[in-house]
Short mmCIF file of C-alpha atoms in Angstrom, two decimals:
data_model
loop_
_atom_site.label_atom_id
_atom_site.label_comp_id
_atom_site.label_asym_id
_atom_site.label_seq_id
_atom_site.Cartn_x
_atom_site.Cartn_y
_atom_site.Cartn_z
CA UNK A 84 0.00 0.00 0.00
CA UNK A 85 1.50 3.35 -1.02
CA UNK A 86 2.01 5.92 1.71
CA UNK A 87 -0.58 8.65 2.09
CA UNK A 88 0.89 12.02 1.15
CA UNK A 89 -0.07 15.01 3.26
CA UNK A 90 0.76 18.49 2.05
CA UNK A 91 0.88 21.77 3.90
CA UNK A 92 0.31 25.26 2.64
CA UNK A 93 3.94 26.19 3.35
CA UNK A 94 4.94 23.78 0.54
CA UNK A 95 6.25 21.12 2.87
CA UNK A 96 4.99 17.59 2.69
CA UNK A 97 5.09 14.43 4.70
CA UNK A 98 4.39 10.88 3.74
CA UNK A 99 2.87 8.56 6.28
CA UNK A 100 2.79 4.85 6.54
CA UNK A 101 -0.76 3.66 6.17
CA UNK A 102 -1.94 0.86 8.33
CA UNK A 103 -4.94 -1.32 8.93
CA UNK A 104 -6.07 -2.27 12.40
CA UNK A 105 -5.41 -5.94 13.08
CA UNK A 106 -8.77 -6.33 14.78
CA UNK A 107 -11.19 -3.92 16.26
CA UNK A 108 -14.17 -3.14 18.41
CA UNK A 109 -16.20 -1.38 15.72
CA UNK A 110 -17.74 -3.85 13.28
CA UNK A 111 -20.00 -3.58 10.28
CA UNK A 112 -23.17 -5.64 10.79
CA UNK A 113 -25.34 -4.92 7.73
CA UNK A 114 -25.99 -2.41 4.97
CA UNK A 115 -29.12 -1.59 3.00
CA UNK A 116 -28.80 0.36 -0.24
CA UNK A 117 -32.13 1.19 -1.81
CA UNK A 118 -32.62 0.07 -5.38
CA UNK A 119 -34.41 1.59 -8.35
CA UNK A 120 -37.85 0.77 -7.03
CA UNK A 121 -37.40 2.74 -3.82
CA UNK A 122 -38.41 1.58 -0.37
CA UNK A 123 -40.87 2.80 2.23
CA UNK A 124 -39.06 1.06 5.07
CA UNK A 125 -35.61 -0.25 5.83
CA UNK A 126 -35.23 -2.81 8.59
CA UNK A 127 -32.20 -4.22 10.33
CA UNK A 128 -33.35 -7.44 11.93
CA UNK A 129 -31.87 -10.29 13.94
CA UNK A 130 -29.37 -7.90 15.50
CA UNK A 131 -26.89 -9.87 17.64
CA UNK A 132 -26.70 -8.96 21.31
CA UNK A 133 -22.94 -9.27 21.40
CA UNK A 134 -22.13 -5.54 21.18
CA UNK A 135 -22.41 -2.74 23.70
CA UNK A 136 -23.79 -0.06 21.36
CA UNK A 137 -25.02 0.24 17.81
CA UNK A 138 -24.47 3.00 15.28
CA UNK A 139 -26.29 3.76 12.06
CA UNK A 140 -24.57 5.87 9.42
CA UNK A 141 -25.94 6.77 6.05
CA UNK A 142 -27.37 9.02 3.42
CA UNK A 143 -31.00 9.54 2.51
CA UNK A 144 -32.58 10.65 -0.76
CA UNK A 145 -36.20 11.09 -1.68
CA UNK A 146 -38.38 12.83 -4.25
CA UNK A 147 -40.19 14.71 -1.52
CA UNK A 148 -39.13 16.34 1.73
CA UNK A 149 -38.91 13.32 3.94
CA UNK A 150 -37.88 11.92 7.28
CA UNK A 151 -36.65 8.47 8.38
CA UNK A 152 -38.57 7.74 11.56
CA UNK A 153 -37.27 5.09 13.94
CA UNK A 154 -39.08 2.23 15.64
CA UNK A 155 -37.52 -0.66 17.52
CA UNK A 156 -38.50 -4.34 17.65
CA UNK A 157 -41.50 -3.62 15.41
CA UNK A 158 -43.13 -1.71 18.26
CA UNK A 159 -45.50 0.84 16.73
CA UNK A 160 -47.30 1.56 19.98
CA UNK A 161 -47.10 4.92 21.74
CA UNK A 162 -43.97 3.87 23.57
CA UNK A 163 -41.51 6.51 22.40
CA UNK A 164 -40.46 10.00 23.42
CA UNK A 165 -38.07 12.43 21.76
CA UNK A 166 -36.52 15.88 21.84
CA UNK A 167 -34.98 17.81 19.00
CA UNK A 168 -32.90 20.95 18.55
CA UNK A 169 -33.01 22.24 15.01
CA UNK A 170 -31.37 24.95 12.93
CA UNK A 171 -32.65 25.86 9.49
CA UNK A 172 -30.10 28.49 8.61
CA UNK A 173 -32.48 31.26 9.56
CA UNK A 174 -34.13 30.04 12.74
CA UNK A 175 -33.54 27.83 15.75
CA UNK A 176 -36.32 25.70 17.18
CA UNK A 177 -36.79 22.93 19.66
CA UNK A 178 -39.58 20.43 19.96
CA UNK A 179 -40.51 17.43 22.03
CA UNK A 180 -42.93 14.56 21.89
CA UNK A 181 -44.15 12.02 24.42
CA UNK A 182 -46.17 8.86 23.99
CA UNK A 183 -45.23 8.81 20.34
CA UNK A 184 -45.51 5.94 17.87
CA UNK A 185 -41.91 6.48 16.75
CA UNK A 186 -38.73 8.13 17.93
CA UNK A 187 -38.57 11.09 15.49
CA UNK A 188 -36.31 10.92 12.50
CA UNK A 189 -32.62 10.20 12.35
CA UNK A 190 -32.33 11.30 8.72
CA UNK A 191 -33.97 14.09 6.76
CA UNK A 192 -33.81 15.11 3.11
CA UNK A 193 -35.28 18.07 1.26
CA UNK A 194 -36.44 15.76 -1.53
CA UNK A 195 -34.60 17.53 -4.32
CA UNK A 196 -32.24 16.07 -6.86
CA UNK A 197 -29.34 17.93 -5.30
CA UNK A 198 -29.87 17.71 -1.55
CA UNK A 199 -28.63 14.63 0.30
CA UNK A 200 -29.51 13.91 3.92
CA UNK A 201 -26.70 12.58 6.08
CA UNK A 202 -26.59 11.37 9.63
CA UNK A 203 -25.02 9.37 12.40
CA UNK A 204 -27.23 7.77 15.06
CA UNK A 205 -26.15 5.96 18.21
CA UNK A 206 -28.28 3.33 19.95
CA UNK A 207 -26.74 3.08 23.37
CA UNK A 208 -26.68 -0.03 25.58
CA UNK A 209 -29.16 -1.61 23.19
CA UNK A 210 -28.93 -5.14 24.60
CA UNK A 211 -29.29 -4.18 28.25
CA UNK A 212 -32.54 -5.53 29.70
CA UNK A 213 -32.39 -3.37 32.82
CA UNK A 214 -33.04 0.00 31.19
CA UNK A 215 -35.05 1.71 28.50
CA UNK A 216 -33.18 2.38 25.25
CA UNK A 217 -31.80 5.78 24.23
CA UNK A 218 -31.04 6.84 20.67
CA UNK A 219 -29.22 10.04 19.77
CA UNK A 220 -28.72 11.40 16.30
CA UNK A 221 -26.82 14.11 14.46
CA UNK A 222 -28.60 14.62 11.16
CA UNK A 223 -28.46 17.26 8.50
CA UNK A 224 -29.05 18.27 4.94
CA UNK A 225 -28.18 21.34 2.93
CA UNK A 226 -29.42 22.37 -0.50
CA UNK A 227 -27.64 25.66 -1.24
CA UNK A 228 -30.15 28.13 0.08
CA UNK A 229 -32.02 25.89 2.46
CA UNK A 230 -30.96 23.41 5.06
CA UNK A 231 -31.61 21.65 8.31
CA UNK A 232 -29.18 20.55 11.00
CA UNK A 233 -30.61 18.76 14.03
CA UNK A 234 -29.67 17.01 17.22
CA UNK A 235 -32.21 14.36 18.15
CA UNK A 236 -32.62 12.44 21.38
CA UNK A 237 -35.07 9.56 21.54
CA UNK A 238 -36.30 7.10 24.14
CA UNK A 239 -37.96 3.72 23.75
CA UNK A 240 -39.85 3.01 26.93
CA UNK A 241 -39.16 -0.68 26.96
CA UNK A 242 -36.38 -2.60 28.67
CA UNK A 243 -36.20 -5.34 26.07
CA UNK A 244 -33.00 -5.83 24.16
CA UNK A 245 -33.18 -4.26 20.74
CA UNK A 246 -33.23 -6.95 18.08
CA UNK A 247 -34.52 -4.95 15.12
CA UNK A 248 -34.48 -1.33 13.95
CA UNK A 249 -36.90 -0.02 11.34
CA UNK A 250 -36.52 3.24 9.45
CA UNK A 251 -39.79 4.37 7.92
CA UNK A 252 -40.11 7.08 5.29
CA UNK A 253 -42.58 9.52 6.76
CA UNK A 254 -43.84 10.56 3.33
CA UNK A 255 -43.12 8.93 0.03
CA UNK A 256 -40.19 6.59 -0.10
CA UNK A 257 -36.47 6.38 0.28
CA UNK A 258 -35.25 6.61 -3.29
CA UNK A 259 -32.47 4.83 -5.11
CA UNK A 260 -28.97 5.26 -3.69
CA UNK A 261 -30.23 5.92 -0.18
CA UNK A 262 -27.92 3.83 1.96
CA UNK A 263 -28.02 2.93 5.63
CA UNK A 264 -25.33 0.94 7.42
CA UNK A 265 -25.52 -0.65 10.88
CA UNK A 266 -22.40 -1.04 13.00
CA UNK A 267 -21.75 -2.71 16.35
CA UNK A 268 -19.44 -1.25 18.97
CA UNK A 269 -17.99 -3.58 21.57
CA UNK A 270 -17.80 -2.62 25.23
CA UNK B 190 -18.44 -9.29 11.27
CA UNK B 191 -15.75 -7.27 9.49
CA UNK B 192 -13.95 -4.84 11.71
CA UNK B 193 -13.75 -1.26 10.47
CA UNK B 194 -13.25 2.38 11.59
CA UNK B 195 -9.71 2.21 10.37
CA UNK B 196 -7.18 5.00 10.94
CA UNK B 197 -5.90 6.03 7.52
CA UNK B 198 -3.47 8.78 8.49
CA UNK B 199 -2.69 11.05 11.40
CA UNK B 200 -0.63 14.16 11.84
CA UNK B 201 0.52 16.35 14.69
CA UNK B 202 1.63 19.77 13.47
CA UNK B 203 5.20 20.74 14.24
CA UNK B 204 4.65 24.38 13.29
CA UNK B 205 1.80 26.81 12.61
CA UNK B 206 0.07 25.92 9.35
CA UNK B 207 -2.69 27.59 7.37
CA UNK B 208 -4.26 24.37 6.11
CA UNK B 209 -3.94 20.60 6.36
CA UNK B 210 -4.74 18.24 3.51
CA UNK B 211 -5.25 14.49 3.41
CA UNK B 212 -4.81 13.42 -0.18
CA UNK B 213 -4.80 10.21 -2.22
CA UNK B 214 -7.64 8.91 -0.09
CA UNK B 215 -8.50 5.36 -1.17
CA UNK B 216 -12.02 4.70 -2.42
CA UNK B 217 -12.32 1.49 -0.42
CA UNK B 218 -14.36 2.84 2.50
CA UNK B 219 -17.97 4.00 2.80
CA UNK B 220 -17.61 7.03 5.07
CA UNK B 221 -14.70 9.14 6.17
CA UNK B 222 -14.36 10.61 9.65
CA UNK B 223 -11.90 13.35 10.52
CA UNK B 224 -11.25 13.90 14.20
CA UNK B 225 -9.13 16.86 15.16
CA UNK B 226 -8.04 18.64 18.31
CA UNK B 227 -6.81 22.09 17.48
CA UNK B 228 -6.19 25.69 18.30
CA UNK B 229 -5.60 28.73 16.12
CA UNK B 230 -3.65 31.95 16.26
CA UNK B 231 -6.86 33.99 16.59
CA UNK B 232 -10.38 32.73 17.25
CA UNK B 233 -12.24 32.07 14.04
CA UNK B 234 -14.42 29.58 12.15
CA UNK B 235 -12.94 26.59 10.40
CA UNK B 236 -13.91 24.95 7.15
CA UNK B 237 -13.59 21.90 4.91
CA UNK B 238 -12.80 21.71 1.23
CA UNK B 239 -12.61 18.56 -0.84
CA UNK B 240 -10.69 17.55 -3.93
CA UNK B 241 -8.93 20.91 -3.98
CA UNK B 242 -12.12 22.55 -5.24
CA UNK B 243 -11.96 26.27 -4.45
CA UNK B 244 -14.99 27.16 -6.57
CA UNK B 245 -18.36 28.32 -5.26
CA UNK B 246 -19.58 24.76 -5.12
CA UNK B 247 -20.31 24.43 -1.44
CA UNK B 248 -23.10 25.39 0.94
CA UNK B 249 -23.74 24.84 4.62
CA UNK B 250 -26.15 25.24 7.51
CA UNK B 251 -25.07 25.50 11.12
CA UNK B 252 -26.57 25.57 14.61
CA UNK B 253 -24.52 27.39 17.24
CA UNK B 254 -24.83 27.81 20.99
CA UNK B 255 -22.60 30.50 22.47
CA UNK B 256 -23.84 30.46 26.03
CA UNK B 257 -25.77 33.67 25.52
CA UNK B 258 -27.56 32.84 22.28
CA UNK B 259 -28.68 30.02 20.01
CA UNK B 260 -28.08 30.90 16.38
CA UNK B 261 -28.57 29.26 13.01
CA UNK B 262 -27.04 30.58 9.85
CA UNK B 263 -26.20 29.36 6.38
CA UNK B 264 -23.77 29.91 3.56
CA UNK B 265 -24.68 29.48 -0.10
CA UNK B 266 -22.46 29.25 -3.18
CA UNK B 267 -19.51 29.29 -0.84
CA UNK B 268 -15.93 28.24 -1.54
CA UNK B 269 -15.87 25.95 1.51
CA UNK B 270 -18.09 24.23 4.15
CA UNK B 271 -18.12 25.45 7.72
CA UNK B 272 -17.41 23.14 10.66
CA UNK B 273 -17.45 25.38 13.72
CA UNK B 274 -15.50 27.76 15.95
CA UNK B 275 -11.84 27.29 16.85
CA UNK B 276 -10.14 29.14 19.71
CA UNK B 277 -6.65 30.22 20.63
CA UNK B 278 -5.57 27.24 22.69
CA UNK B 279 -5.63 23.59 21.69
CA UNK B 280 -8.96 22.78 23.28
CA UNK B 281 -11.29 22.66 20.28
CA UNK B 282 -12.41 19.18 19.29
CA UNK B 283 -14.21 18.58 16.02
CA UNK B 284 -15.58 15.55 14.22
CA UNK B 285 -16.37 15.72 10.52
CA UNK B 286 -18.38 12.85 9.02
CA UNK B 287 -18.13 12.63 5.24
CA UNK B 288 -20.91 10.30 4.18
CA UNK B 289 -20.69 7.95 1.20
CA UNK B 290 -17.69 9.86 -0.01
CA UNK B 291 -16.64 7.56 -2.81
CA UNK B 292 -19.94 7.16 -4.64
CA UNK B 293 -20.13 8.85 -8.04
CA UNK B 294 -23.91 9.24 -8.12
CA UNK B 295 -24.85 11.79 -5.45
CA UNK B 296 -23.61 15.14 -4.24
CA UNK B 297 -21.64 14.84 -1.02
CA UNK B 298 -22.88 15.67 2.46
CA UNK B 299 -20.86 16.18 5.62
CA UNK B 300 -22.30 16.38 9.14
CA UNK B 301 -20.16 17.77 11.91
CA UNK B 302 -19.89 18.52 15.59
CA UNK B 303 -17.57 21.15 17.00
CA UNK B 304 -16.76 21.87 20.62
CA UNK B 305 -14.80 25.06 21.32
CA UNK B 306 -15.12 25.27 25.11
CA UNK B 307 -14.47 28.97 25.49
CA UNK B 308 -16.38 29.99 22.39
CA UNK B 309 -19.27 27.88 21.15
CA UNK B 310 -20.74 24.45 20.51
CA UNK B 311 -21.77 23.84 16.91
CA UNK B 312 -23.56 21.27 14.79
CA UNK B 313 -23.25 21.81 11.07
CA UNK B 314 -24.02 20.22 7.71
CA UNK B 315 -22.35 20.90 4.40
CA UNK B 316 -23.01 20.06 0.77
CA UNK B 317 -20.47 19.76 -2.02
CA UNK B 318 -22.39 20.04 -5.28
CA UNK B 319 -20.40 17.48 -7.15
CA UNK B 320 -20.95 13.76 -7.67
CA UNK B 321 -17.25 12.93 -7.97
CA UNK B 322 -15.66 10.64 -5.43
CA UNK B 323 -13.76 12.52 -2.75
CA UNK B 324 -10.04 11.89 -2.93
CA UNK B 325 -8.72 14.69 -0.75
CA UNK B 326 -9.92 16.63 2.28
CA UNK B 327 -8.54 20.02 3.35
CA UNK B 328 -9.15 21.53 6.78
CA UNK B 329 -8.58 25.24 7.12
CA UNK B 330 -9.25 27.99 9.66
CA UNK B 331 -10.54 31.27 8.30
CA UNK B 332 -7.84 33.93 8.04
CA UNK B 333 -5.41 32.40 10.51
CA UNK B 334 -3.28 29.34 11.17
CA UNK B 335 -3.57 26.05 13.03
CA UNK B 336 -1.34 26.04 16.10
CA UNK B 337 1.68 23.78 16.42
CA UNK B 338 0.63 20.71 18.34
CA UNK B 339 -2.79 20.48 16.69
CA UNK B 340 -3.65 16.90 15.75
CA UNK B 341 -5.70 15.55 12.86
CA UNK B 342 -6.71 11.95 12.23
CA UNK B 343 -8.53 10.57 9.19
CA UNK B 344 -10.53 7.36 9.59
CA UNK B 345 -12.24 5.16 7.06
CA UNK B 346 -15.48 3.36 7.88
CA UNK B 347 -16.46 0.51 5.61
CA UNK B 348 -19.92 -0.98 5.59
CA UNK B 349 -20.62 -4.65 4.97
#
């Protein structure tokens, strides 16, 4: 593997040995990339309980302004709560929900051909059966004149271990090239 | 399950520098993550450019808490994407997530968190209006220099 060259603005340069971790505590579990037909939901199922935390990373596209709302273990009852802090580029707002049927969205897209929603969501202590489950998300999208950056905190009021995660398009579908990847983090 | 979140390169600055670039980034990962702990000569905002593109091909939206105000602002047709505030001692920590960087189908989105303890906390998102794969990432403070001792690490995250 060739060394990675790093340059500085003062015209100096350094080359660094690249390396690959021999083994690690952050593992890829599964990836869903939406095909040409689109998808209204994306589900990660049969999640092993062998990690400490989970993380979802991805991009979201749609033909309409759209959210990816989260439910766990196929629970669509009013067993979720959430808070959000949002900036739109011109305003700051905060909102909250209790006894919700989902945990708010961990991805958002403006639904244009140019805007791409991105995000990173953490599902903490997901396999612990002594506590409810917390999800936190950093999500954002910008479309050159409009945008949305949000911090989301969600709660599933259930002490069961999380074995599946479903992302549901709030309106329309996730369109082709939307991609969501699930990772496990060991404790 | 395949292990990932691989350190690609890291650098600790030995002198003040106006920008840092990671180049020749392999296309073998899904996301890139840049983690840096920095200070600057004078408090300012810092930014990201990719692929050496200095054109007006970027835009961004940010959410800032200063302790006395919560602010959201945006930049359009900009020459770079904002990350957050950086202050004059090496206490600012920032994480830049560059999502799906190597795909050649979509524009590129970055989502970031910045913690400048004696200035502001910031969440930001940026868009590079180009579908090309990202092969280089440049981190630069606005109008000043990174302090000697600042550290930058580039990670690659590969999905299954």
